[in-house]
Amino acid sequence: MSVGQALPHESAALHVTGHALYTDDLVHRTHHVLHAHPVCSPHAHARVARIDTGPALEVEGVVRVLTADDVPGVNDSGTKHDEPLFPDIVMFVGHAVAWVLGETLEAARLGAEAVEVDYEPLPAIVALTEAIEAESFQGNQPVVARGDVDQGLTGATHVFTGVTEMAGQEHFYLETHASLALVDEAGQVFVQCSTQHPTETQEIVAHVLGLHSHHVTVQCLRMGGGFGGKEMQPHGFAAVAALGATLTGRPVRLRLSRTHDLTMTGKRHGFHASWRVGFDDDGCLQALEATLTSDGGWSLDLSEPVLARALCHVDNAYWIPHVRLHGRIARTHKTSQTAFRGFGGPQGMLVIEDILGRCAPLLGIDPVALRSRNFYVDGQATPYGQVVRHPERIARAWQQVLDTGRIAARQAEIAEFNAAHEHTKRGLAVTPVKFGISFNFTSFNQAGALVHVYKDGSVLINHGGTEMGQGLHTKMLQVAATTLGVPLTKVRLAPTRTDKVPNTSATAASSSSDLNGGAVKDACEQILARLRAYADGRDVAWDELVREAYLARVQLWAAGFYRTEGIHWDPAAMQGHPFKYFAYGVAAAEVEVDGFTGAHHTRRVDIVHDVGDSLSPLVDLGQIEGGFVQGMGWLTLEDLRWDESDGPGRGRLLTQSASTYKLPSLSELPDELNVALLEHATEDGVVHGSKAVGEPPLMLAFSVREALREAVGAFGRPGASVELASPATPEAVFWAIERGRG
C-alpha cells in the first residue's frame, strides 16, 4: 500500500539535478519565439493621455507593440471585470499600458523604453490608514455576528480596546510569472503557463481573444512555487502572450524579471483591525467586537473571499460567546493584493492572538494558561454557526507540546536566565491553530481526474490540480497505486491541462489533495469495479487481467469526479457550514533578544500538527516545516515598504529586490526544530483519513511572535502590556523594548 509511506517527492531527483522543466524552459524547445516586455507607468495614479508606439517600431528587432486597440474580445483580465488589461487610467506604479514584442528580450526592452506615453497625474492613496480616513472602499462589507456584543461587554469584568496592524507579504516564489503561447494550424490557442488555476487562465485568455473556452488549451507542467500568487495573477500575462501569438502567428514568451514580478503583481493583504474585547474574572473571553480592513490595492482580485475567510478565523481555537466582526476592503493605488498561503486566515487569527498576548499581563494570567482555558470544547460552534468537530485534538496537541517541549521547566529556566542577564532576554510562547478546510465558495469544492490503464498494465493519471513543489502529484500517484492495488512504479502522471480535465478549481485552499485525491480514487474504483466484474472471482495477476479485459472489450479508462459533501454557506448572512473539517496544530517557540539592537533569533520550536492519517508523511513534514518558516518570515522579517511621500516617487515599491526585502534564510531557522504528527487522528469522509497540510502550519509561527512579546516584556516592568508591530523586525522589537523601559 503506497498511501502512508514516507516517499520522496516524485520530482525530487529532477529538482536537485536541474533536469525539471518549467514553463520558461520550454522556450528553448520552441522555434521563432517572440519576447514580451511591459511599458510600465511611473505614476501610482494617472490618466493615460497619449501613447505613441511609432518610436518603438523603429527599434531593431521590435516586431509589434500591443495596446488596447489590438484586443478583439474583452479588455479585462479579472473575473470581476475591474482589471483592464490595457488601462486608460493607471492605478499603481508599474501598471503596464502596453507590451512590446521583440525578436529578443533586449530588443523588446529597448522598444518599451522607446514607447512615448503622456500621463496626467491624479491623487494617489498609498497607505491603508489613508484609505480608511478617505473612506476609499470597494466590494462587499460583510459582518459575522453571534449573541449580543453590547450586553457581553457590559457584563464583562475586564474590557480592553486596541488596534492591531499587520503588513502584507511578497510571495517571492523561485520562478517568476511565465507564459508561452502559440497558435496551431487549426487555430487552437495553446498556452503553457505557470498557473495555479489553469481553467480560469483558459477562461480569461478566451474572453480577451473573443473566443470560446474550447478554442484555448492551458497546460501547467509544474511551478517553481506559487503560494497563492499564481492563483489569479497569471491570467493577464497569459492573455498578453496569447494575444501576441494570435496577432503575429508566432509563439510569444512572457516571463517577468524579478523586479517586474515584485512591482507588478499582488501580495498578501495587509490588515488594520480595531477591537474591543471583554473577559470575566477567570480570563474567559466574553465578547469581541472588531472591524477588519484589508488593503485590497487597486482592484478586487480575490479580496472578497480573503476577507470572508479572515472574518471566519478571528476566533481561531477559542470560544467567544458574543461576537460582532465587520469587514471592509480598502482601495489603494498599489498592486492588486491577492491570495497568499492561508488566504486571510493568518490575518484573522493574528487579531485574536495579538489580543490575548496584549491582555494576558493586564489580566495577571500567564499567556499559556489564558489561551488554554479559552479553547473550544465539544458541542460549541463558531461565530458563523459551524460546530467544531474534534476540539479535543487541540487540547491533546497542546498537552503533547507542553510535555515533549518541557514547557514548565523551560519557563523556569528562562526566568532564571532573564534575571541574570540585563541586556539579553528570552521568551517562550505556545499558540494553537484551528484552520477551516474547503473553499469559501462552495462550488469550487469539486474536482475531476482522468485515469488510463494501458494494455500492458501501466497506468497514466491526469487530474485538475497543479504541482508547485508541494507534493500534490506525489500524493496522487500514491492514491492511484493504492486504490488499484499496483506498485507505485506502475503509475505515471501527466501534466495538468484543460483539454484533459475541464472546469477545475484552483490548486488552493489546502484542498487539492482532498479534491483531486477523491477524483483520482473515484476513477480508479470505476476501472477496478469493471476488472473485478470481468475476473468474476478468479485470482489473476494484474498485467494478465488487464490484457484479458482489453481483449474482452472492457473499458480500461475512467473519468473520476469528486464533490465535497456536507458543506453549505450563505455569503450574505455569513452563516453556514463552509468547511469540511478543521486542521489543528500547536507550536511552542523560544527566542532570545538583544536589548541593544532588537536583533533576535529562535532557539527552539516544538510542533505537533494534525494531518489526520498522512497520505505521504515525508511530504507533510516538509509542508509543516516550510509553512512554519514562511509564517515566521511574514511575522518577523518581511517588511514591504511603499513610498508614501508626496514626491514624484509616491506609490513606488521600495522593497523591490532581494537586497531590500528580507526573506528567511538558514540563519533565521530555529536552532532546534521538532515536528511531530498528531497520532490517532483519522478524519472521516476524506481520502484515506487524511487532512490538508498546505496552509495551516504557516500560522504556527504565531508562537515566535508571541515569544518575542514575552522577551520584550522581560526588559520592562512586570505586568505591562507589550504592543509589538507586525512584522516584528529587529527595529520594531528595539522600539518595543524602549517603550517598555520608558
mmCIF file of N, CA and C in Angstrom, residues 299-401:
data_model
loop_
_atom_site.group_PDB
_atom_site.id
_atom_site.type_symbol
_atom_site.label_atom_id
_atom_site.label_comp_id
_atom_site.label_asym_id
_atom_site.label_seq_id
_atom_site.Cartn_x
_atom_site.Cartn_y
_atom_site.Cartn_z
ATOM 1 N N SER A 299 -7.694 46.831 -7.367
ATOM 2 C CA SER A 299 -8.873 46.112 -7.860
ATOM 3 C C SER A 299 -9.210 44.992 -6.879
ATOM 4 N N LEU A 300 -10.355 44.347 -7.118
ATOM 5 C CA LEU A 300 -10.822 43.379 -6.131
ATOM 6 C C LEU A 300 -10.047 42.068 -6.128
ATOM 7 N N ASP A 301 -9.714 41.541 -7.333
ATOM 8 C CA ASP A 301 -8.997 40.268 -7.383
ATOM 9 C C ASP A 301 -9.731 39.264 -6.480
ATOM 10 N N LEU A 302 -9.048 38.713 -5.464
ATOM 11 C CA LEU A 302 -9.656 37.751 -4.539
ATOM 12 C C LEU A 302 -9.897 38.362 -3.158
ATOM 13 N N SER A 303 -9.945 39.684 -3.099
ATOM 14 C CA SER A 303 -10.030 40.356 -1.799
ATOM 15 C C SER A 303 -11.300 39.999 -1.031
ATOM 16 N N GLU A 304 -12.426 39.812 -1.728
ATOM 17 C CA GLU A 304 -13.672 39.500 -1.016
ATOM 18 C C GLU A 304 -13.608 38.141 -0.321
ATOM 19 N N PRO A 305 -13.244 37.059 -1.007
ATOM 20 C CA PRO A 305 -13.133 35.788 -0.278
ATOM 21 C C PRO A 305 -12.005 35.766 0.749
ATOM 22 N N VAL A 306 -10.922 36.500 0.508
ATOM 23 C CA VAL A 306 -9.859 36.595 1.517
ATOM 24 C C VAL A 306 -10.397 37.236 2.788
ATOM 25 N N LEU A 307 -11.169 38.308 2.640
ATOM 26 C CA LEU A 307 -11.752 38.978 3.800
ATOM 27 C C LEU A 307 -12.741 38.060 4.517
ATOM 28 N N ALA A 308 -13.560 37.338 3.740
ATOM 29 C CA ALA A 308 -14.532 36.428 4.352
ATOM 30 C C ALA A 308 -13.832 35.374 5.191
ATOM 31 N N ARG A 309 -12.747 34.818 4.670
ATOM 32 C CA ARG A 309 -12.022 33.791 5.443
ATOM 33 C C ARG A 309 -11.361 34.411 6.665
ATOM 34 N N ALA A 310 -10.875 35.632 6.540
ATOM 35 C CA ALA A 310 -10.280 36.300 7.703
ATOM 36 C C ALA A 310 -11.305 36.443 8.820
ATOM 37 N N LEU A 311 -12.512 36.878 8.464
ATOM 38 C CA LEU A 311 -13.564 37.043 9.475
ATOM 39 C C LEU A 311 -13.936 35.707 10.112
ATOM 40 N N CYS A 312 -13.868 34.640 9.320
ATOM 41 C CA CYS A 312 -14.214 33.306 9.831
ATOM 42 C C CYS A 312 -13.095 32.669 10.642
ATOM 43 N N HIS A 313 -11.963 33.363 10.761
ATOM 44 C CA HIS A 313 -10.853 32.788 11.524
ATOM 45 C C HIS A 313 -10.385 33.677 12.670
ATOM 46 N N VAL A 314 -11.104 34.753 12.923
ATOM 47 C CA VAL A 314 -10.737 35.602 14.057
ATOM 48 C C VAL A 314 -10.830 34.822 15.366
ATOM 49 N N ASP A 315 -11.763 33.885 15.456
ATOM 50 C CA ASP A 315 -11.915 33.102 16.688
ATOM 51 C C ASP A 315 -10.760 32.147 16.931
ATOM 52 N N ASN A 316 -10.050 31.755 15.881
ATOM 53 C CA ASN A 316 -9.007 30.731 15.948
ATOM 54 C C ASN A 316 -9.520 29.536 16.753
ATOM 55 N N ALA A 317 -8.868 29.192 17.850
ATOM 56 C CA ALA A 317 -9.236 27.981 18.599
ATOM 57 C C ALA A 317 -10.064 28.293 19.835
ATOM 58 N N TYR A 318 -10.656 29.501 19.892
ATOM 59 C CA TYR A 318 -11.234 29.979 21.143
ATOM 60 C C TYR A 318 -12.747 30.212 21.046
ATOM 61 N N TRP A 319 -13.442 29.842 22.120
ATOM 62 C CA TRP A 319 -14.886 30.060 22.236
ATOM 63 C C TRP A 319 -15.132 31.489 22.725
ATOM 64 N N ILE A 320 -15.895 32.252 21.934
ATOM 65 C CA ILE A 320 -16.258 33.621 22.297
ATOM 66 C C ILE A 320 -17.787 33.711 22.205
ATOM 67 N N PRO A 321 -18.490 33.840 23.316
ATOM 68 C CA PRO A 321 -19.957 33.793 23.283
ATOM 69 C C PRO A 321 -20.598 34.888 22.433
ATOM 70 N N HIS A 322 -20.082 36.111 22.543
ATOM 71 C CA HIS A 322 -20.692 37.243 21.842
ATOM 72 C C HIS A 322 -19.676 37.841 20.874
ATOM 73 N N VAL A 323 -20.052 37.894 19.597
ATOM 74 C CA VAL A 323 -19.103 38.321 18.563
ATOM 75 C C VAL A 323 -19.806 39.222 17.553
ATOM 76 N N ARG A 324 -19.122 40.303 17.161
ATOM 77 C CA ARG A 324 -19.577 41.111 16.037
ATOM 78 C C ARG A 324 -18.333 41.593 15.286
ATOM 79 N N LEU A 325 -18.176 41.072 14.074
ATOM 80 C CA LEU A 325 -16.992 41.364 13.268
ATOM 81 C C LEU A 325 -17.402 42.029 11.965
ATOM 82 N N HIS A 326 -16.881 43.202 11.710
ATOM 83 C CA HIS A 326 -17.151 43.932 10.478
ATOM 84 C C HIS A 326 -15.938 43.804 9.557
ATOM 85 N N GLY A 327 -16.189 43.673 8.264
ATOM 86 C CA GLY A 327 -15.102 43.596 7.299
ATOM 87 C C GLY A 327 -15.277 44.592 6.175
ATOM 88 N N ARG A 328 -14.182 45.122 5.672
ATOM 89 C CA ARG A 328 -14.230 46.029 4.525
ATOM 90 C C ARG A 328 -12.889 45.981 3.802
ATOM 91 N N ILE A 329 -12.938 46.341 2.528
ATOM 92 C CA ILE A 329 -11.752 46.273 1.662
ATOM 93 C C ILE A 329 -11.407 47.676 1.198
ATOM 94 N N ALA A 330 -10.208 48.119 1.503
ATOM 95 C CA ALA A 330 -9.758 49.444 1.074
ATOM 96 C C ALA A 330 -9.272 49.387 -0.368
ATOM 97 N N ARG A 331 -9.526 50.481 -1.104
ATOM 98 C CA ARG A 331 -8.939 50.631 -2.437
ATOM 99 C C ARG A 331 -7.760 51.598 -2.320
ATOM 100 N N THR A 332 -6.584 51.100 -2.655
ATOM 101 C CA THR A 332 -5.381 51.923 -2.654
ATOM 102 C C THR A 332 -4.712 51.839 -4.013
ATOM 103 N N HIS A 333 -3.788 52.743 -4.271
ATOM 104 C CA HIS A 333 -3.111 52.761 -5.563
ATOM 105 C C HIS A 333 -1.804 51.983 -5.465
ATOM 106 N N LYS A 334 -2.000 50.686 -5.302
ATOM 107 C CA LYS A 334 -0.917 49.712 -5.224
ATOM 108 C C LYS A 334 -1.328 48.489 -6.036
ATOM 109 N N THR A 335 -0.424 47.552 -6.182
ATOM 110 C CA THR A 335 -0.759 46.299 -6.863
ATOM 111 C C THR A 335 -2.008 45.694 -6.248
ATOM 112 N N SER A 336 -2.778 44.973 -7.047
ATOM 113 C CA SER A 336 -4.000 44.354 -6.542
ATOM 114 C C SER A 336 -3.608 43.161 -5.680
ATOM 115 N N GLN A 337 -3.837 43.289 -4.378
ATOM 116 C CA GLN A 337 -3.396 42.226 -3.468
ATOM 117 C C GLN A 337 -4.246 40.976 -3.670
ATOM 118 N N THR A 338 -3.669 39.830 -3.353
ATOM 119 C CA THR A 338 -4.240 38.576 -3.846
ATOM 120 C C THR A 338 -4.105 37.453 -2.829
ATOM 121 N N ALA A 339 -4.363 36.258 -3.279
ATOM 122 C CA ALA A 339 -4.251 35.084 -2.418
ATOM 123 C C ALA A 339 -2.812 34.902 -1.943
ATOM 124 N N PHE A 340 -2.676 34.448 -0.729
ATOM 125 C CA PHE A 340 -1.368 34.043 -0.196
ATOM 126 C C PHE A 340 -1.645 32.994 0.861
ATOM 127 N N ARG A 341 -0.833 32.001 0.885
ATOM 128 C CA ARG A 341 -0.941 30.862 1.800
ATOM 129 C C ARG A 341 -1.655 31.224 3.115
ATOM 130 N N GLY A 342 -2.815 30.649 3.306
ATOM 131 C CA GLY A 342 -3.653 30.957 4.454
ATOM 132 C C GLY A 342 -4.874 31.771 4.086
ATOM 133 N N PHE A 343 -4.774 32.562 2.993
ATOM 134 C CA PHE A 343 -5.924 33.200 2.344
ATOM 135 C C PHE A 343 -6.801 33.981 3.323
ATOM 136 N N GLY A 344 -6.180 34.875 4.094
ATOM 137 C CA GLY A 344 -6.932 35.668 5.063
ATOM 138 C C GLY A 344 -6.981 35.054 6.441
ATOM 139 N N GLY A 345 -6.859 33.741 6.527
ATOM 140 C CA GLY A 345 -6.857 33.073 7.831
ATOM 141 C C GLY A 345 -5.782 33.605 8.768
ATOM 142 N N PRO A 346 -4.538 33.752 8.291
ATOM 143 C CA PRO A 346 -3.493 34.277 9.180
ATOM 144 C C PRO A 346 -3.816 35.673 9.715
ATOM 145 N N GLN A 347 -4.360 36.542 8.838
ATOM 146 C CA GLN A 347 -4.668 37.897 9.282
ATOM 147 C C GLN A 347 -5.782 37.893 10.329
ATOM 148 N N GLY A 348 -6.814 37.058 10.101
ATOM 149 C CA GLY A 348 -7.887 36.980 11.087
ATOM 150 C C GLY A 348 -7.398 36.433 12.412
ATOM 151 N N MET A 349 -6.630 35.349 12.370
ATOM 152 C CA MET A 349 -6.132 34.728 13.601
ATOM 153 C C MET A 349 -5.190 35.648 14.366
ATOM 154 N N LEU A 350 -4.406 36.430 13.629
ATOM 155 C CA LEU A 350 -3.442 37.299 14.293
ATOM 156 C C LEU A 350 -4.149 38.313 15.196
ATOM 157 N N VAL A 351 -5.362 38.694 14.831
ATOM 158 C CA VAL A 351 -6.112 39.649 15.648
ATOM 159 C C VAL A 351 -6.336 39.083 17.049
ATOM 160 N N ILE A 352 -6.881 37.866 17.146
ATOM 161 C CA ILE A 352 -7.175 37.310 18.468
ATOM 162 C C ILE A 352 -5.896 36.942 19.216
ATOM 163 N N GLU A 353 -4.873 36.476 18.493
ATOM 164 C CA GLU A 353 -3.617 36.140 19.175
ATOM 165 C C GLU A 353 -2.941 37.400 19.713
ATOM 166 N N ASP A 354 -3.028 38.496 18.977
ATOM 167 C CA ASP A 354 -2.471 39.759 19.455
ATOM 168 C C ASP A 354 -3.239 40.242 20.677
ATOM 169 N N ILE A 355 -4.559 40.094 20.627
ATOM 170 C CA ILE A 355 -5.393 40.495 21.771
ATOM 171 C C ILE A 355 -5.007 39.708 23.023
ATOM 172 N N LEU A 356 -4.912 38.391 22.896
ATOM 173 C CA LEU A 356 -4.584 37.567 24.063
ATOM 174 C C LEU A 356 -3.188 37.872 24.579
ATOM 175 N N GLY A 357 -2.243 38.079 23.666
ATOM 176 C CA GLY A 357 -0.876 38.393 24.084
ATOM 177 C C GLY A 357 -0.781 39.722 24.804
ATOM 178 N N ARG A 358 -1.564 40.705 24.362
ATOM 179 C CA ARG A 358 -1.523 42.027 24.987
ATOM 180 C C ARG A 358 -2.311 42.076 26.292
ATOM 181 N N CYS A 359 -3.381 41.289 26.355
ATOM 182 C CA CYS A 359 -4.255 41.353 27.527
ATOM 183 C C CYS A 359 -3.803 40.456 28.682
ATOM 184 N N ALA A 360 -3.046 39.406 28.387
ATOM 185 C CA ALA A 360 -2.646 38.467 29.445
ATOM 186 C C ALA A 360 -1.967 39.161 30.630
ATOM 187 N N PRO A 361 -0.977 40.043 30.407
ATOM 188 C CA PRO A 361 -0.357 40.712 31.560
ATOM 189 C C PRO A 361 -1.332 41.604 32.320
ATOM 190 N N LEU A 362 -2.249 42.240 31.602
ATOM 191 C CA LEU A 362 -3.223 43.122 32.246
ATOM 192 C C LEU A 362 -4.204 42.336 33.106
ATOM 193 N N LEU A 363 -4.449 41.084 32.702
ATOM 194 C CA LEU A 363 -5.326 40.212 33.485
ATOM 195 C C LEU A 363 -4.577 39.506 34.611
ATOM 196 N N GLY A 364 -3.229 39.575 34.549
ATOM 197 C CA GLY A 364 -2.427 38.877 35.543
ATOM 198 C C GLY A 364 -2.440 37.372 35.366
ATOM 199 N N ILE A 365 -2.609 36.928 34.125
ATOM 200 C CA ILE A 365 -2.696 35.499 33.826
ATOM 201 C C ILE A 365 -1.584 35.122 32.856
ATOM 202 N N ASP A 366 -0.933 34.011 33.103
ATOM 203 C CA ASP A 366 0.093 33.528 32.181
ATOM 204 C C ASP A 366 -0.534 33.287 30.802
ATOM 205 N N PRO A 367 0.098 33.757 29.720
ATOM 206 C CA PRO A 367 -0.493 33.602 28.388
ATOM 207 C C PRO A 367 -0.793 32.155 28.012
ATOM 208 N N VAL A 368 0.044 31.219 28.455
ATOM 209 C CA VAL A 368 -0.207 29.804 28.159
ATOM 210 C C VAL A 368 -1.524 29.371 28.794
ATOM 211 N N ALA A 369 -1.736 29.773 30.040
ATOM 212 C CA ALA A 369 -2.981 29.419 30.734
ATOM 213 C C ALA A 369 -4.175 30.152 30.141
ATOM 214 N N LEU A 370 -3.990 31.427 29.780
ATOM 215 C CA LEU A 370 -5.090 32.207 29.212
ATOM 216 C C LEU A 370 -5.593 31.576 27.925
ATOM 217 N N ARG A 371 -4.671 31.148 27.084
ATOM 218 C CA ARG A 371 -5.084 30.539 25.814
ATOM 219 C C ARG A 371 -5.810 29.211 26.056
ATOM 220 N N SER A 372 -5.237 28.357 26.877
ATOM 221 C CA SER A 372 -5.800 27.013 27.029
ATOM 222 C C SER A 372 -7.173 27.031 27.698
ATOM 223 N N ARG A 373 -7.427 27.968 28.564
ATOM 224 C CA ARG A 373 -8.724 27.977 29.244
ATOM 225 C C ARG A 373 -9.843 28.510 28.355
ATOM 226 N N ASN A 374 -9.489 29.046 27.189
ATOM 227 C CA ASN A 374 -10.496 29.547 26.260
ATOM 228 C C ASN A 374 -10.721 28.632 25.055
ATOM 229 N N PHE A 375 -10.092 27.451 25.043
ATOM 230 C CA PHE A 375 -10.253 26.537 23.911
ATOM 231 C C PHE A 375 -11.710 26.113 23.731
ATOM 232 N N TYR A 376 -12.066 25.855 22.479
ATOM 233 C CA TYR A 376 -13.353 25.234 22.185
ATOM 234 C C TYR A 376 -13.436 23.879 22.878
ATOM 235 N N VAL A 377 -14.648 23.527 23.285
ATOM 236 C CA VAL A 377 -14.919 22.184 23.795
ATOM 237 C C VAL A 377 -16.052 21.591 22.976
ATOM 238 N N ASP A 378 -16.283 20.316 23.164
ATOM 239 C CA ASP A 378 -17.257 19.590 22.355
ATOM 240 C C ASP A 378 -18.648 20.235 22.435
ATOM 241 N N GLY A 379 -19.272 20.379 21.257
ATOM 242 C CA GLY A 379 -20.624 20.915 21.194
ATOM 243 C C GLY A 379 -20.692 22.399 20.901
ATOM 244 N N GLN A 380 -19.573 23.104 21.009
ATOM 245 C CA GLN A 380 -19.582 24.542 20.740
ATOM 246 C C GLN A 380 -19.424 24.815 19.244
ATOM 247 N N ALA A 381 -19.943 25.961 18.807
ATOM 248 C CA ALA A 381 -19.918 26.321 17.388
ATOM 249 C C ALA A 381 -19.181 27.631 17.189
ATOM 250 N N THR A 382 -18.720 27.841 15.982
ATOM 251 C CA THR A 382 -18.033 29.077 15.608
ATOM 252 C C THR A 382 -19.041 30.222 15.519
ATOM 253 N N PRO A 383 -18.567 31.454 15.459
ATOM 254 C CA PRO A 383 -19.495 32.588 15.319
ATOM 255 C C PRO A 383 -20.329 32.540 14.048
ATOM 256 N N TYR A 384 -19.883 31.797 13.031
ATOM 257 C CA TYR A 384 -20.653 31.696 11.789
ATOM 258 C C TYR A 384 -21.513 30.430 11.758
ATOM 259 N N GLY A 385 -21.575 29.709 12.878
ATOM 260 C CA GLY A 385 -22.564 28.655 13.020
ATOM 261 C C GLY A 385 -22.112 27.238 12.774
ATOM 262 N N GLN A 386 -20.829 26.989 12.525
ATOM 263 C CA GLN A 386 -20.362 25.621 12.286
ATOM 264 C C GLN A 386 -19.885 24.994 13.588
ATOM 265 N N VAL A 387 -20.427 23.831 13.901
ATOM 266 C CA VAL A 387 -19.996 23.109 15.095
ATOM 267 C C VAL A 387 -18.546 22.659 14.909
ATOM 268 N N VAL A 388 -17.749 22.845 15.942
ATOM 269 C CA VAL A 388 -16.331 22.477 15.893
ATOM 270 C C VAL A 388 -16.188 21.010 16.260
ATOM 271 N N ARG A 389 -15.851 20.189 15.265
ATOM 272 C CA ARG A 389 -15.685 18.753 15.497
ATOM 273 C C ARG A 389 -14.281 18.452 15.997
ATOM 274 N N HIS A 390 -14.192 17.497 16.887
ATOM 275 C CA HIS A 390 -12.922 17.034 17.458
ATOM 276 C C HIS A 390 -12.103 18.156 18.103
ATOM 277 N N PRO A 391 -12.739 19.040 18.891
ATOM 278 C CA PRO A 391 -11.937 20.090 19.539
ATOM 279 C C PRO A 391 -10.963 19.528 20.564
ATOM 280 N N GLU A 392 -11.221 18.295 20.992
ATOM 281 C CA GLU A 392 -10.298 17.682 21.958
ATOM 282 C C GLU A 392 -8.899 17.506 21.375
ATOM 283 N N ARG A 393 -8.810 17.526 20.042
ATOM 284 C CA ARG A 393 -7.484 17.395 19.419
ATOM 285 C C ARG A 393 -6.622 18.622 19.688
ATOM 286 N N ILE A 394 -7.262 19.781 19.843
ATOM 287 C CA ILE A 394 -6.493 20.981 20.196
ATOM 288 C C ILE A 394 -5.836 20.765 21.549
ATOM 289 N N ALA A 395 -6.642 20.338 22.526
ATOM 290 C CA ALA A 395 -6.122 20.125 23.876
ATOM 291 C C ALA A 395 -5.073 19.018 23.901
ATOM 292 N N ARG A 396 -5.306 17.981 23.081
ATOM 293 C CA ARG A 396 -4.360 16.858 23.059
ATOM 294 C C ARG A 396 -3.015 17.281 22.469
ATOM 295 N N ALA A 397 -3.057 18.023 21.365
ATOM 296 C CA ALA A 397 -1.817 18.516 20.758
ATOM 297 C C ALA A 397 -1.123 19.501 21.698
ATOM 298 N N TRP A 398 -1.920 20.327 22.358
ATOM 299 C CA TRP A 398 -1.389 21.311 23.311
ATOM 300 C C TRP A 398 -0.627 20.607 24.432
ATOM 301 N N GLN A 399 -1.244 19.588 25.005
ATOM 302 C CA GLN A 399 -0.608 18.880 26.113
ATOM 303 C C GLN A 399 0.643 18.153 25.650
ATOM 304 N N GLN A 400 0.602 17.609 24.432
ATOM 305 C CA GLN A 400 1.786 16.918 23.911
ATOM 306 C C GLN A 400 2.957 17.880 23.771
ATOM 307 N N VAL A 401 2.683 19.094 23.295
ATOM 308 C CA VAL A 401 3.745 20.094 23.172
ATOM 309 C C VAL A 401 4.256 20.494 24.554
#
